[in-house]
Structure formats: structure tokens, C-alpha cells
Amino acid sequence: MKIWLVGTYGAVATTTMVGAKALENGVIDPTGIVSEMPEFEEIHERIPLEFQFGGHEVRWIDSNAYRAALNHWKLNRHFDYGILESVKNDLEEIRAEKGTAINCGPGVESLGELSTLEKEGYTLREIVDILREDMSSFGKRDCVVINVASTEPVVEFREEYHGSLEGFESMIDENRKRYVSASMLYAYSALKEGIPYGNFTPSTGSNIPALKELAIKNRVPHAGNDGKTGETLIKTTLAPLFLYRNLSIDGWMSYNILGDDDGKVLSHAENKESKVISKDSVLEKTLGYSPYSICEINMFPSLIDNKIAFDFIHFKGFMGTKMKFYFIWDGIDAILAAPLVIDIARFLLYARDRGEYGVIEELGFFFKSPMDTEIVNTHQQFEMLKTWFTQKPITRGISTAGVFIPKV
Ligand SMILES: NC(=O)c1ccc[n+]([C@@H]2O[C@H](COP(=O)([O-])OP(=O)(O)OC[C@H]3O[C@@H](n4cnc5c(N)ncnc54)[C@H](O)[C@@H]3O)[C@@H](O)[C@H]2O)c1
């Protein structure tokens, strides 16, 4: 598997690379990797756990994956140091290429001095050409791009630029920067090169009609958005319990605190908006109604990569009697995310192997805001994933600009 990580030197990316290489070298076991379960046996030989990594970054551009991983490790100590040392040689060889941070907002700017292609004066078309060249020279066959870069602010949807591939490409050719974001440019570059694309972040990525059209046209699978690793995973697993027992939820409060660079970026209101939208919509989708809901995310520096969620659920039972349920989820973000990144990459390669393209909705199991499906109930999602895996490749199509493009 050749995995191109956008945001190569971040906590999730470096933890993914350390874990993947340690798995490949037999240093750790596959606990946490869904695709290693017996249900998915066919993938084990077809797409073995052997890895090459590359990616794009906008800071520490002269560094390498080992130095970046060590930086995160010193802050978090989120796994055994011996594991990191065992993959030192592998990671020292991984160096990121310079990327773009167009419209990534104040959160990303606050990370420090950024090295970007736009700072070198390139136009949108030139930036895209460079991104495409970087990705395709890494490898088209067995290659997949996964976005694990910092969360961008929400981009206002504009039909003329995002509604069709033609509009999107004219926006690029005319160098109109206002309605484009870095994640769209990475997604466009991957899909244009025929490389599957997975979006682990709440940023827009390939989630606009223009890029869905491109994926169908170029016959490339893609999936997103926003890895479901913590509080939302628990929420979408627990909420069905109330549904199945016909208990009515009056209110659900979720309060999340986290440190680290992800927390720093999300402490900026514009960058946070994408995340809150992504987390907050799941209750209505699971329950079919919207209980009163508070969903907060705040920076708590000393926690570093520890993310804690405090949840309070007020619900009503027989004869209108009110009851309460509280939980605290205390997770290590990158440790929960890294195996999912590997799974998403592996299942996307599997989809491509089977000749499937377009949005692979069944990978919604891995995401908080799964594209093109309203199903967020974890139990249902897992069944969908298993069914998809064992059945024949699915015919998909999209409706774009009034034209339905079927799979032939
Ligand atoms: N459990 C989880 O950790 C989890 C779950 C769901 C989603 N996510 C998302 O995954 C992403 C990564 O999280 P993290 O904890 O690794 O954050 P991080 O801040 O440690 O890493 C992000 C990296 O992306 C780089 N970056 C920022 N903008 C970029 C751009 N435009 N192009 C290339 N690189 C860019 C940064 O320099 C940084 O190295 C975030 O968007 C986060 O919201 C994480």
C-alpha cells in the first residue's frame, strides 16, 4: 500500500506511519485494525499490510517523518518508545513535499511559519500541477491519498464553482482563490490522477458535486468525511439503544476538551465550525428527531493528545419518567485514528481493485459525516460494510447538473 498523507508531520499521520511500519515489521499486533477481523479475510492476502508513505506538508518542510514522530512522541508519550525506535530507519526516509494552505484559516496560520506553494507565487493551476506531479510520481498503482491535515474553515458553497467539474476547472484556470480550499485542491489532484482519496478530516475535500463528478468520470473511489474515533463513535453506538427501546431523549450535552495542535486549530471559531457541524448532526440522523443538544469543543493545553468527552443524556421512559445517563470518554486521539487511516486506505484500494468508483458509502462506518448517506448508526454501518465487502461490486452513479452519470 502506498499511502500519501496530506498533513504528513501531524500527530495522526506520524502515529499512522509508526504503527503501520511496526505492524509490517511484526513488532506489534493488529489490535484496532478493523480490516484484520476474520469477516474481511479476503483482503488480508489481496492487500497485505506492507507500506510506503509520502505526503504533503506546510510546516517543518525540511524535516522527516521520524523527527516529526519523535516531536509528537515527546509531547504525548502515547505508545511505547521502543516501537518508535524500531521504525526509525523506515521513517527517516519519508520526507514530505511542500503543499498548499489556501483558505485554511487562522487556526492553521497559528501553527507557525508556513511553507506553501502559494507563497512562492504559483497560480491555482500551477499549484494543482505540482500536487499532481508529486502524487503520481509517488505511484499511481496501489496508491491512495488520505487527508489528515488540520481542519479548514467551512467553505461557502457556490454552484458556479463547486456545482460541476467544468465550473471547478474554470475557477482554477481563472485563478479565483476565494471559493477554493487546500483540501479541495488535494482531492482534485488525486482524483485527476486516478488515485483513490479518503478524507479523514471535516474539511470539504471531495465532498462537492464537481469532484464527485470527476471521481465518476475518472473511475476513482473516494470516501469521507471526518474519522469517527471518539465521542461521536460512542454517541452513534449508544443513541440506537434509546431508539430500540422506544425511550425518548430530551437532551444530549457533549463537552469535549483536547490539547495538541488539533486543539489549537479548533480553538479558532472558523476552523471549529466544520467540526461542530460534523459532530452535531448525528443525533438527528440516528434518532429521526432532534433532541435539545449542546456540542462544545474546547482547547485544554495540558491534555495534549488526550481527548476527553463528558456527555449527559436526559431521557424519558414509561409514564413520562425522566432518567439520566452520563459517560466520560477518555481517549488518545492519534491512537484511535491511526488504525482507521490504514483501514480507510486499504478498503479504498480494495474498492478500486474490484473496479468500483464514486463515493463508497459503505465506508461510512469510519466517518462522522459519511458522504452520500444518512446512515450514521454504527451497528447499521458495520452491517453495511460487511455486506458490501462480500457482495458483487456495486453500480453507482451521481446526479450532477441534472445529468445522471451511471456506472457502466
Ligand atoms: N482521533 C483523531 O485524531 C481525529 C478524528 C477525526 C478527525 N481528525 C482530524 O484529523 C486531522 C489531523 O489531526 P491531528 O491531530 O494529526 O492534527 P495535527 O495538527 O497534529 O496535524 C495536522 C498536520 O497537518 C498539517 N497541515 C495543516 N494544513 C495543511 C495543508 N493545507 N496541507 C498540508 N498539511 C497541512 C499541519 O502542519 C500538521 O502537521 C484534523 O483535521 C483532525 O480534526 C482527527
CSV table of C-alpha atoms and ligand atoms in Angstrom, one decimal:
chain,number,residue,atom,x,y,z
A,1,MET,CA,0.0,0.0,0.0
A,2,LYS,CA,1.4,3.4,-1.0
A,3,ILE,CA,-0.3,5.9,1.3
A,4,TRP,CA,0.1,9.6,0.6
A,5,LEU,CA,-0.7,11.6,3.7
A,6,VAL,CA,-1.7,15.2,3.4
A,7,GLY,CA,-0.5,16.6,6.7
A,8,THR,CA,2.4,14.2,6.9
A,9,TYR,CA,4.0,15.5,10.0
A,10,GLY,CA,0.9,15.8,12.2
A,11,ALA,CA,0.0,13.6,15.2
A,12,VAL,CA,-2.4,11.3,13.3
A,13,ALA,CA,-0.1,11.0,10.2
A,14,THR,CA,3.1,10.2,12.2
A,15,THR,CA,1.2,7.7,14.5
A,16,THR,CA,-0.2,6.0,11.4
A,17,MET,CA,3.3,5.7,9.9
A,18,VAL,CA,4.9,4.4,13.1
A,19,GLY,CA,2.1,1.9,13.7
A,20,ALA,CA,2.0,0.7,10.1
A,21,LYS,CA,5.7,0.1,9.8
A,22,ALA,CA,5.7,-1.6,13.2
A,23,LEU,CA,2.9,-3.9,12.0
A,24,GLU,CA,4.8,-4.7,8.8
A,25,ASN,CA,7.9,-5.5,10.8
A,26,GLY,CA,6.0,-7.7,13.2
A,27,VAL,CA,6.7,-5.5,16.2
A,28,ILE,CA,3.1,-5.0,17.1
A,29,ASP,CA,-0.2,-7.0,16.6
A,30,PRO,CA,-3.1,-5.7,14.6
A,31,THR,CA,-5.4,-4.7,17.5
A,32,GLY,CA,-7.6,-1.8,16.4
A,33,ILE,CA,-7.4,-2.6,12.7
A,34,VAL,CA,-10.9,-3.5,11.5
A,35,SER,CA,-9.8,-5.0,8.2
A,36,GLU,CA,-7.8,-7.6,10.1
A,37,MET,CA,-11.0,-9.1,11.5
A,38,PRO,CA,-12.0,-12.6,10.2
A,39,GLU,CA,-15.0,-11.0,8.4
A,40,PHE,CA,-12.6,-9.3,6.0
A,41,GLU,CA,-10.2,-12.3,5.4
A,42,GLU,CA,-10.1,-11.8,1.7
A,43,ILE,CA,-8.4,-8.5,2.0
A,44,HIS,CA,-5.5,-10.0,4.0
A,45,GLU,CA,-3.7,-11.5,1.1
A,46,ARG,CA,-5.1,-9.2,-1.6
A,47,ILE,CA,-3.8,-6.0,0.1
A,48,PRO,CA,-1.2,-7.1,2.6
A,49,LEU,CA,-0.1,-4.8,5.5
A,50,GLU,CA,3.1,-3.6,3.7
A,51,PHE,CA,3.5,0.1,3.4
A,52,GLN,CA,5.2,3.0,1.7
A,53,PHE,CA,4.4,6.6,2.7
A,54,GLY,CA,4.7,10.0,1.3
A,55,GLY,CA,2.8,13.2,1.6
A,56,HIS,CA,2.3,17.0,1.6
A,57,GLU,CA,3.0,19.4,4.5
A,58,VAL,CA,3.1,23.1,5.1
A,59,ARG,CA,5.5,23.2,8.0
A,60,TRP,CA,8.7,21.5,9.2
A,61,ILE,CA,9.2,21.1,5.5
A,62,ASP,CA,12.9,20.2,5.9
A,63,SER,CA,12.2,17.6,8.5
A,64,ASN,CA,11.4,13.9,8.0
A,65,ALA,CA,8.7,11.6,9.4
A,66,TYR,CA,10.9,10.2,12.2
A,67,ARG,CA,11.8,13.7,13.6
A,68,ALA,CA,8.1,14.7,13.4
A,69,ALA,CA,7.0,11.5,15.1
A,70,LEU,CA,9.6,12.0,17.8
A,71,ASN,CA,8.3,15.6,18.4
A,72,HIS,CA,4.8,14.3,18.9
A,73,TRP,CA,6.0,11.4,21.0
A,74,LYS,CA,7.9,13.7,23.3
A,75,LEU,CA,4.7,15.6,23.9
A,76,ASN,CA,2.3,12.7,24.2
A,77,ARG,CA,4.3,9.6,25.0
A,78,HIS,CA,1.3,7.9,23.5
A,79,PHE,CA,2.9,4.5,22.9
A,80,ASP,CA,6.0,2.5,23.9
A,81,TYR,CA,9.2,4.3,22.9
A,82,GLY,CA,10.7,1.0,21.7
A,83,ILE,CA,8.1,0.9,18.9
A,84,LEU,CA,9.2,4.3,17.6
A,85,GLU,CA,12.9,3.3,17.7
A,86,SER,CA,12.2,0.1,15.8
A,87,VAL,CA,10.9,2.0,12.8
A,88,LYS,CA,13.5,4.9,12.9
A,89,ASN,CA,15.3,3.9,9.7
A,90,ASP,CA,12.0,3.4,7.8
A,91,LEU,CA,10.6,6.8,8.9
A,92,GLU,CA,13.8,8.8,8.4
A,93,GLU,CA,13.4,8.1,4.6
A,94,ILE,CA,10.0,9.6,4.5
A,95,ARG,CA,10.0,13.3,3.6
A,96,ALA,CA,7.0,15.4,2.8
A,97,GLU,CA,6.6,17.7,-0.3
A,98,LYS,CA,5.5,21.3,0.1
A,99,GLY,CA,1.8,21.7,-0.2
A,100,THR,CA,-0.8,24.4,-0.1
A,101,ALA,CA,-2.7,26.1,2.7
A,102,ILE,CA,-5.1,28.2,0.7
A,103,ASN,CA,-8.0,29.3,2.8
A,104,CYS,CA,-7.0,27.1,5.7
A,105,GLY,CA,-7.9,29.9,8.1
A,106,PRO,CA,-6.3,31.5,11.2
A,107,GLY,CA,-6.1,28.1,13.0
A,108,VAL,CA,-3.6,26.8,10.6
A,109,GLU,CA,-1.7,30.1,10.4
A,110,SER,CA,-1.3,29.9,14.2
A,111,LEU,CA,0.8,26.7,13.8
A,112,GLY,CA,3.8,28.9,13.0
A,113,GLU,CA,5.7,29.8,9.9
A,114,LEU,CA,4.1,28.0,6.9
A,115,SER,CA,5.9,26.9,3.7
A,116,THR,CA,3.4,26.8,0.9
A,117,LEU,CA,3.3,26.8,-2.8
A,118,GLU,CA,1.2,30.0,-3.0
A,119,LYS,CA,3.9,31.8,-1.0
A,120,GLU,CA,6.2,31.1,-3.9
A,121,GLY,CA,3.8,32.9,-6.2
A,122,TYR,CA,2.2,29.9,-8.0
A,123,THR,CA,-1.3,30.2,-9.5
A,124,LEU,CA,-4.0,27.7,-8.7
A,125,ARG,CA,-3.4,25.8,-11.9
A,126,GLU,CA,0.4,25.7,-11.2
A,127,ILE,CA,-0.3,24.5,-7.6
A,128,VAL,CA,-2.5,21.7,-8.8
A,129,ASP,CA,0.0,20.7,-11.5
A,130,ILE,CA,2.7,20.4,-8.8
A,131,LEU,CA,0.5,18.4,-6.4
A,132,ARG,CA,-0.5,16.1,-9.2
A,133,GLU,CA,3.1,15.5,-10.2
A,134,ASP,CA,4.1,14.8,-6.6
A,135,MET,CA,1.3,12.3,-6.1
A,136,SER,CA,1.7,10.5,-9.4
A,137,SER,CA,5.5,10.2,-9.2
A,138,PHE,CA,5.0,8.5,-5.8
A,139,GLY,CA,2.9,5.9,-7.6
A,140,LYS,CA,-0.4,5.5,-9.2
A,141,ARG,CA,-0.8,1.8,-8.8
A,142,ASP,CA,-1.7,0.8,-5.2
A,143,CYS,CA,-1.6,4.4,-4.2
A,144,VAL,CA,-4.2,6.2,-2.1
A,145,VAL,CA,-4.3,9.7,-0.8
A,146,ILE,CA,-5.6,10.3,2.7
A,147,ASN,CA,-6.2,13.8,4.1
A,148,VAL,CA,-5.1,14.1,7.7
A,149,ALA,CA,-4.3,17.8,7.6
A,150,SER,CA,-5.6,20.4,10.1
A,151,THR,CA,-9.3,21.2,9.8
A,152,GLU,CA,-10.2,24.1,7.5
A,153,PRO,CA,-13.0,26.6,7.9
A,154,VAL,CA,-16.3,25.9,6.1
A,155,VAL,CA,-16.2,27.0,2.5
A,156,GLU,CA,-19.3,28.7,1.3
A,157,PHE,CA,-20.9,26.6,-1.4
A,158,ARG,CA,-21.0,28.3,-4.8
A,159,GLU,CA,-23.0,26.5,-7.6
A,160,GLU,CA,-20.9,28.1,-10.3
A,161,TYR,CA,-17.6,26.8,-9.0
A,162,HIS,CA,-18.5,23.7,-7.0
A,163,GLY,CA,-21.6,22.5,-8.8
A,164,SER,CA,-19.8,21.0,-11.8
A,165,LEU,CA,-16.4,19.9,-12.9
A,166,GLU,CA,-16.4,22.4,-15.7
A,167,GLY,CA,-17.1,25.3,-13.2
A,168,PHE,CA,-14.4,24.0,-10.8
A,169,GLU,CA,-11.8,23.8,-13.5
A,170,SER,CA,-12.6,27.3,-14.8
A,171,MET,CA,-12.2,28.5,-11.2
A,172,ILE,CA,-8.8,27.0,-11.2
A,173,ASP,CA,-7.8,28.3,-14.6
A,174,GLU,CA,-9.0,31.8,-13.8
A,175,ASN,CA,-7.1,31.7,-10.5
A,176,ARG,CA,-10.2,32.5,-8.4
A,177,LYS,CA,-8.9,31.8,-4.9
A,178,ARG,CA,-11.8,32.9,-2.8
A,179,TYR,CA,-14.0,29.8,-3.1
A,180,VAL,CA,-11.4,27.1,-3.1
A,181,SER,CA,-9.6,25.5,-0.2
A,182,ALA,CA,-6.5,23.4,0.1
A,183,SER,CA,-8.4,20.2,0.8
A,184,MET,CA,-10.3,20.6,-2.5
A,185,LEU,CA,-7.1,21.1,-4.4
A,186,TYR,CA,-5.6,17.9,-2.9
A,187,ALA,CA,-8.7,15.9,-3.6
A,188,TYR,CA,-8.9,17.3,-7.2
A,189,SER,CA,-5.3,16.4,-7.8
A,190,ALA,CA,-5.7,12.8,-6.5
A,191,LEU,CA,-8.9,12.1,-8.5
A,192,LYS,CA,-7.5,13.7,-11.6
A,193,GLU,CA,-4.5,11.3,-11.4
A,194,GLY,CA,-6.9,8.4,-10.8
A,195,ILE,CA,-5.7,7.9,-7.2
A,196,PRO,CA,-8.4,6.9,-4.6
A,197,TYR,CA,-8.9,9.7,-2.0
A,198,GLY,CA,-10.1,9.4,1.6
A,199,ASN,CA,-10.9,12.5,3.8
A,200,PHE,CA,-10.2,11.9,7.5
A,201,THR,CA,-11.0,15.5,8.3
A,202,PRO,CA,-14.2,17.6,8.3
A,203,SER,CA,-12.7,19.8,5.6
A,204,THR,CA,-14.6,19.9,2.3
A,205,GLY,CA,-12.2,17.6,0.3
A,206,SER,CA,-14.0,15.8,-2.4
A,207,ASN,CA,-17.4,16.5,-1.0
A,208,ILE,CA,-18.7,18.8,-3.7
A,209,PRO,CA,-20.6,17.8,-6.9
A,210,ALA,CA,-17.7,18.9,-9.1
A,211,LEU,CA,-15.3,16.4,-7.5
A,212,LYS,CA,-17.9,13.7,-7.3
A,213,GLU,CA,-18.4,14.1,-11.0
A,214,LEU,CA,-14.6,13.9,-11.5
A,215,ALA,CA,-14.4,10.7,-9.5
A,216,ILE,CA,-17.1,9.0,-11.6
A,217,LYS,CA,-15.6,10.3,-14.9
A,218,ASN,CA,-12.1,9.1,-13.9
A,219,ARG,CA,-13.5,5.9,-12.3
A,220,VAL,CA,-11.9,6.5,-8.9
A,221,PRO,CA,-13.3,5.5,-5.5
A,222,HIS,CA,-13.4,8.1,-2.7
A,223,ALA,CA,-14.8,8.3,0.9
A,224,GLY,CA,-15.1,10.7,3.8
A,225,ASN,CA,-15.6,12.8,5.9
A,226,ASP,CA,-14.1,13.1,9.4
A,227,GLY,CA,-12.8,10.0,11.1
A,228,LYS,CA,-15.3,8.7,13.7
A,229,THR,CA,-13.0,7.8,16.6
A,230,GLY,CA,-14.2,9.2,19.9
A,231,GLU,CA,-17.3,10.9,21.3
A,232,THR,CA,-19.3,10.6,18.1
A,233,LEU,CA,-18.4,6.9,17.8
A,234,ILE,CA,-19.9,6.4,21.3
A,235,LYS,CA,-22.8,8.7,20.5
A,236,THR,CA,-23.8,6.8,17.4
A,237,THR,CA,-23.4,3.5,19.1
A,238,LEU,CA,-25.4,4.4,22.2
A,239,ALA,CA,-28.2,6.5,20.7
A,240,PRO,CA,-29.6,3.5,18.9
A,241,LEU,CA,-30.1,1.9,22.3
A,242,PHE,CA,-32.7,4.6,23.2
A,243,LEU,CA,-34.2,4.2,19.7
A,244,TYR,CA,-34.5,0.4,20.0
A,245,ARG,CA,-36.2,0.6,23.5
A,246,ASN,CA,-38.5,3.4,22.4
A,247,LEU,CA,-37.1,5.7,25.0
A,248,SER,CA,-37.2,9.4,24.2
A,249,ILE,CA,-34.2,11.6,24.5
A,250,ASP,CA,-35.0,15.2,25.7
A,251,GLY,CA,-31.5,16.5,25.6
A,252,TRP,CA,-27.9,15.5,25.0
A,253,MET,CA,-24.9,17.5,26.1
A,254,SER,CA,-21.4,16.8,24.8
A,255,TYR,CA,-18.5,18.7,26.1
A,256,ASN,CA,-15.1,17.9,24.6
A,257,ILE,CA,-11.7,19.1,25.7
A,258,LEU,CA,-8.4,18.4,23.9
A,259,GLY,CA,-4.9,19.8,23.7
A,260,ASP,CA,-2.3,19.5,21.0
A,261,ASP,CA,-2.2,21.2,17.6
A,262,ASP,CA,-5.6,19.8,16.6
A,263,GLY,CA,-7.0,21.5,19.7
A,264,LYS,CA,-5.1,24.7,18.9
A,265,VAL,CA,-6.5,24.8,15.3
A,266,LEU,CA,-10.0,24.0,16.6
A,267,SER,CA,-9.8,26.8,19.2
A,268,HIS,CA,-10.3,29.2,16.3
A,269,ALA,CA,-14.0,29.7,15.7
A,270,GLU,CA,-13.9,29.4,11.9
A,271,ASN,CA,-11.9,26.2,12.0
A,272,LYS,CA,-14.1,24.8,14.8
A,273,GLU,CA,-17.3,25.4,12.9
A,274,SER,CA,-16.6,22.5,10.5
A,275,LYS,CA,-16.1,20.1,13.4
A,276,VAL,CA,-19.2,21.1,15.3
A,277,ILE,CA,-21.4,20.7,12.2
A,278,SER,CA,-19.9,17.3,11.7
A,279,LYS,CA,-20.4,16.1,15.3
A,280,ASP,CA,-23.8,17.7,15.9
A,281,SER,CA,-25.8,16.3,13.0
A,282,VAL,CA,-25.5,12.7,14.0
A,283,LEU,CA,-28.2,12.7,16.7
A,284,GLU,CA,-31.0,13.7,14.4
A,285,LYS,CA,-29.8,11.2,11.8
A,286,THR,CA,-29.7,8.4,14.3
A,287,LEU,CA,-32.9,9.1,16.1
A,288,GLY,CA,-35.1,10.7,13.4
A,289,TYR,CA,-35.7,13.7,15.7
A,290,SER,CA,-33.5,16.4,17.2
A,291,PRO,CA,-33.3,16.5,20.9
A,292,TYR,CA,-32.0,19.6,22.6
A,293,SER,CA,-28.3,19.5,22.0
A,294,ILE,CA,-25.2,21.2,23.2
A,295,CYS,CA,-21.9,20.2,21.5
A,296,GLU,CA,-18.8,22.1,22.6
A,297,ILE,CA,-15.1,21.6,21.8
A,298,ASN,CA,-12.5,23.5,23.7
A,299,MET,CA,-8.8,23.7,24.0
A,300,PHE,CA,-7.2,22.3,27.2
A,301,PRO,CA,-3.5,22.5,26.6
A,302,SER,CA,-2.1,20.1,29.3
A,303,LEU,CA,-4.2,17.2,27.9
A,304,ILE,CA,-2.1,17.2,24.7
A,305,ASP,CA,-3.4,14.3,22.6
A,306,ASN,CA,-5.8,13.1,25.2
A,307,LYS,CA,-9.3,13.9,24.2
A,308,ILE,CA,-11.9,13.8,27.0
A,309,ALA,CA,-15.7,13.9,26.3
A,310,PHE,CA,-18.2,14.5,29.1
A,311,ASP,CA,-21.7,13.5,28.0
A,312,PHE,CA,-25.0,13.9,29.7
A,313,ILE,CA,-28.2,12.4,28.3
A,314,HIS,CA,-31.6,13.3,29.7
A,315,PHE,CA,-34.2,10.8,28.6
A,316,LYS,CA,-37.8,9.9,29.2
A,317,GLY,CA,-39.2,6.4,29.8
A,318,PHE,CA,-42.6,4.8,30.6
A,319,MET,CA,-45.2,7.1,32.1
A,320,GLY,CA,-43.0,10.1,31.2
A,321,THR,CA,-40.5,9.4,34.0
A,322,LYS,CA,-37.2,11.2,33.4
A,323,MET,CA,-33.9,9.5,33.8
A,324,LYS,CA,-30.3,10.4,33.2
A,325,PHE,CA,-27.2,8.8,31.7
A,326,TYR,CA,-23.7,10.2,32.0
A,327,PHE,CA,-20.4,9.0,30.4
A,328,ILE,CA,-16.9,10.1,30.2
A,329,TRP,CA,-14.7,9.0,27.3
A,330,ASP,CA,-11.0,9.4,27.8
A,331,GLY,CA,-9.3,8.6,24.5
A,332,ILE,CA,-5.9,9.1,22.9
A,333,ASP,CA,-6.8,10.7,19.7
A,334,ALA,CA,-4.0,9.6,17.4
A,335,ILE,CA,-4.1,6.0,18.7
A,336,LEU,CA,-7.8,5.8,17.8
A,337,ALA,CA,-7.3,7.5,14.5
A,338,ALA,CA,-4.2,5.7,13.1
A,339,PRO,CA,-5.7,2.2,12.5
A,340,LEU,CA,-8.7,3.8,10.8
A,341,VAL,CA,-6.4,5.6,8.4
A,342,ILE,CA,-4.9,2.3,7.5
A,343,ASP,CA,-8.4,0.7,7.2
A,344,ILE,CA,-9.7,3.5,5.0
A,345,ALA,CA,-6.7,3.3,2.7
A,346,ARG,CA,-7.0,-0.5,2.5
A,347,PHE,CA,-10.7,-0.6,1.8
A,348,LEU,CA,-10.4,2.1,-0.8
A,349,LEU,CA,-7.7,0.1,-2.6
A,350,TYR,CA,-10.0,-3.0,-2.3
A,351,ALA,CA,-12.8,-1.0,-3.9
A,352,ARG,CA,-10.5,0.1,-6.7
A,353,ASP,CA,-9.3,-3.5,-7.2
A,354,ARG,CA,-13.0,-4.5,-7.7
A,355,GLY,CA,-13.5,-1.8,-10.3
A,356,GLU,CA,-15.7,0.3,-8.0
A,357,TYR,CA,-15.7,4.1,-8.2
A,358,GLY,CA,-17.5,7.2,-6.9
A,359,VAL,CA,-18.4,7.7,-3.3
A,360,ILE,CA,-18.0,4.3,-1.4
A,361,GLU,CA,-20.9,5.0,1.0
A,362,GLU,CA,-20.3,1.7,2.9
A,363,LEU,CA,-17.0,3.1,4.2
A,364,GLY,CA,-19.3,5.5,6.2
A,365,PHE,CA,-18.6,3.2,9.1
A,366,PHE,CA,-15.3,5.0,9.6
A,367,PHE,CA,-16.7,8.6,9.4
A,368,LYS,CA,-18.6,11.1,11.5
A,369,SER,CA,-20.2,12.7,8.4
A,370,PRO,CA,-20.4,9.9,5.8
A,371,MET,CA,-20.8,11.2,2.3
A,372,ASP,CA,-24.0,10.4,0.4
A,373,THR,CA,-25.7,8.5,3.1
A,374,GLU,CA,-27.8,9.5,6.1
A,375,ILE,CA,-26.9,6.3,8.0
A,376,VAL,CA,-24.8,7.1,11.0
A,377,ASN,CA,-25.9,4.3,13.4
A,378,THR,CA,-22.7,2.4,14.0
A,379,HIS,CA,-24.5,-1.0,14.1
A,380,GLN,CA,-26.1,-0.5,10.8
A,381,GLN,CA,-22.9,0.9,9.3
A,382,PHE,CA,-20.9,-2.2,10.3
A,383,GLU,CA,-23.5,-4.5,8.7
A,384,MET,CA,-23.4,-2.3,5.5
A,385,LEU,CA,-19.6,-2.6,5.5
A,386,LYS,CA,-19.7,-6.4,5.8
A,387,THR,CA,-22.4,-6.8,3.2
A,388,TRP,CA,-20.6,-4.5,0.7
A,389,PHE,CA,-17.4,-6.5,1.3
A,390,THR,CA,-18.9,-9.8,0.4
A,391,GLN,CA,-21.2,-8.9,-2.4
A,392,LYS,CA,-20.5,-8.1,-6.0
A,393,PRO,CA,-19.2,-4.6,-6.8
A,394,ILE,CA,-21.9,-2.0,-6.7
A,395,THR,CA,-23.1,0.1,-9.6
A,396,ARG,CA,-23.1,3.7,-8.6
A,397,GLY,CA,-23.9,6.9,-10.2
A,398,ILE,CA,-24.3,10.6,-9.3
A,399,SER,CA,-26.7,13.2,-10.3
A,400,THR,CA,-24.8,16.2,-11.4
A,401,ALA,CA,-26.0,19.4,-13.1
A,402,GLY,CA,-29.2,17.5,-14.0
A,403,VAL,CA,-27.4,14.6,-15.6
A,404,PHE,CA,-27.3,11.2,-14.1
A,405,ILE,CA,-23.9,9.5,-14.8
A,406,PRO,CA,-24.4,5.8,-14.3
A,407,LYS,CA,-21.6,3.3,-13.8
A,408,VAL,CA,-21.3,1.2,-17.0
B,1,LIG,N1,-9.0,11.0,16.5
B,1,LIG,C1,-8.4,11.9,15.8
B,1,LIG,O1,-7.3,12.3,16.0
B,1,LIG,C2,-9.2,12.6,14.7
B,1,LIG,C3,-10.5,12.2,14.4
B,1,LIG,C4,-11.2,12.7,13.4
B,1,LIG,C5,-10.6,13.7,12.6
B,1,LIG,N2,-9.4,14.1,12.9
B,1,LIG,C6,-8.8,15.1,12.0
B,1,LIG,O2,-7.5,14.7,11.5
B,1,LIG,C7,-6.8,15.9,11.3
B,1,LIG,C8,-5.4,15.7,11.8
B,1,LIG,O3,-5.4,15.7,13.2
B,1,LIG,P1,-4.0,15.7,14.1
B,1,LIG,O4,-4.3,15.5,15.5
B,1,LIG,O5,-3.0,14.9,13.4
B,1,LIG,O6,-3.6,17.3,13.9
B,1,LIG,P2,-2.2,17.9,13.8
B,1,LIG,O7,-2.4,19.4,14.0
B,1,LIG,O8,-1.2,17.2,14.7
B,1,LIG,O9,-1.7,17.6,12.3
B,1,LIG,C9,-2.1,18.3,11.2
B,1,LIG,C10,-0.9,18.4,10.3
B,1,LIG,O10,-1.5,19.0,9.1
B,1,LIG,C11,-0.5,20.0,8.6
B,1,LIG,N3,-1.3,20.8,7.7
B,1,LIG,C12,-2.2,21.8,8.0
B,1,LIG,N4,-2.7,22.3,6.9
B,1,LIG,C13,-2.2,21.7,5.9
B,1,LIG,C14,-2.3,21.8,4.5
B,1,LIG,N5,-3.2,22.6,4.0
B,1,LIG,N6,-1.6,20.9,3.7
B,1,LIG,C15,-0.7,20.0,4.2
B,1,LIG,N7,-0.5,19.9,5.6
B,1,LIG,C16,-1.3,20.7,6.4
B,1,LIG,C17,0.0,20.6,9.9
B,1,LIG,O11,1.2,21.3,9.6
B,1,LIG,C18,0.1,19.4,10.8
B,1,LIG,O12,1.4,18.9,10.7
B,1,LIG,C19,-7.5,17.1,11.8
B,1,LIG,O13,-8.2,17.7,10.8
B,1,LIG,C20,-8.5,16.4,12.8
B,1,LIG,O14,-9.7,17.2,13.0
B,1,LIG,C21,-8.6,13.5,13.9
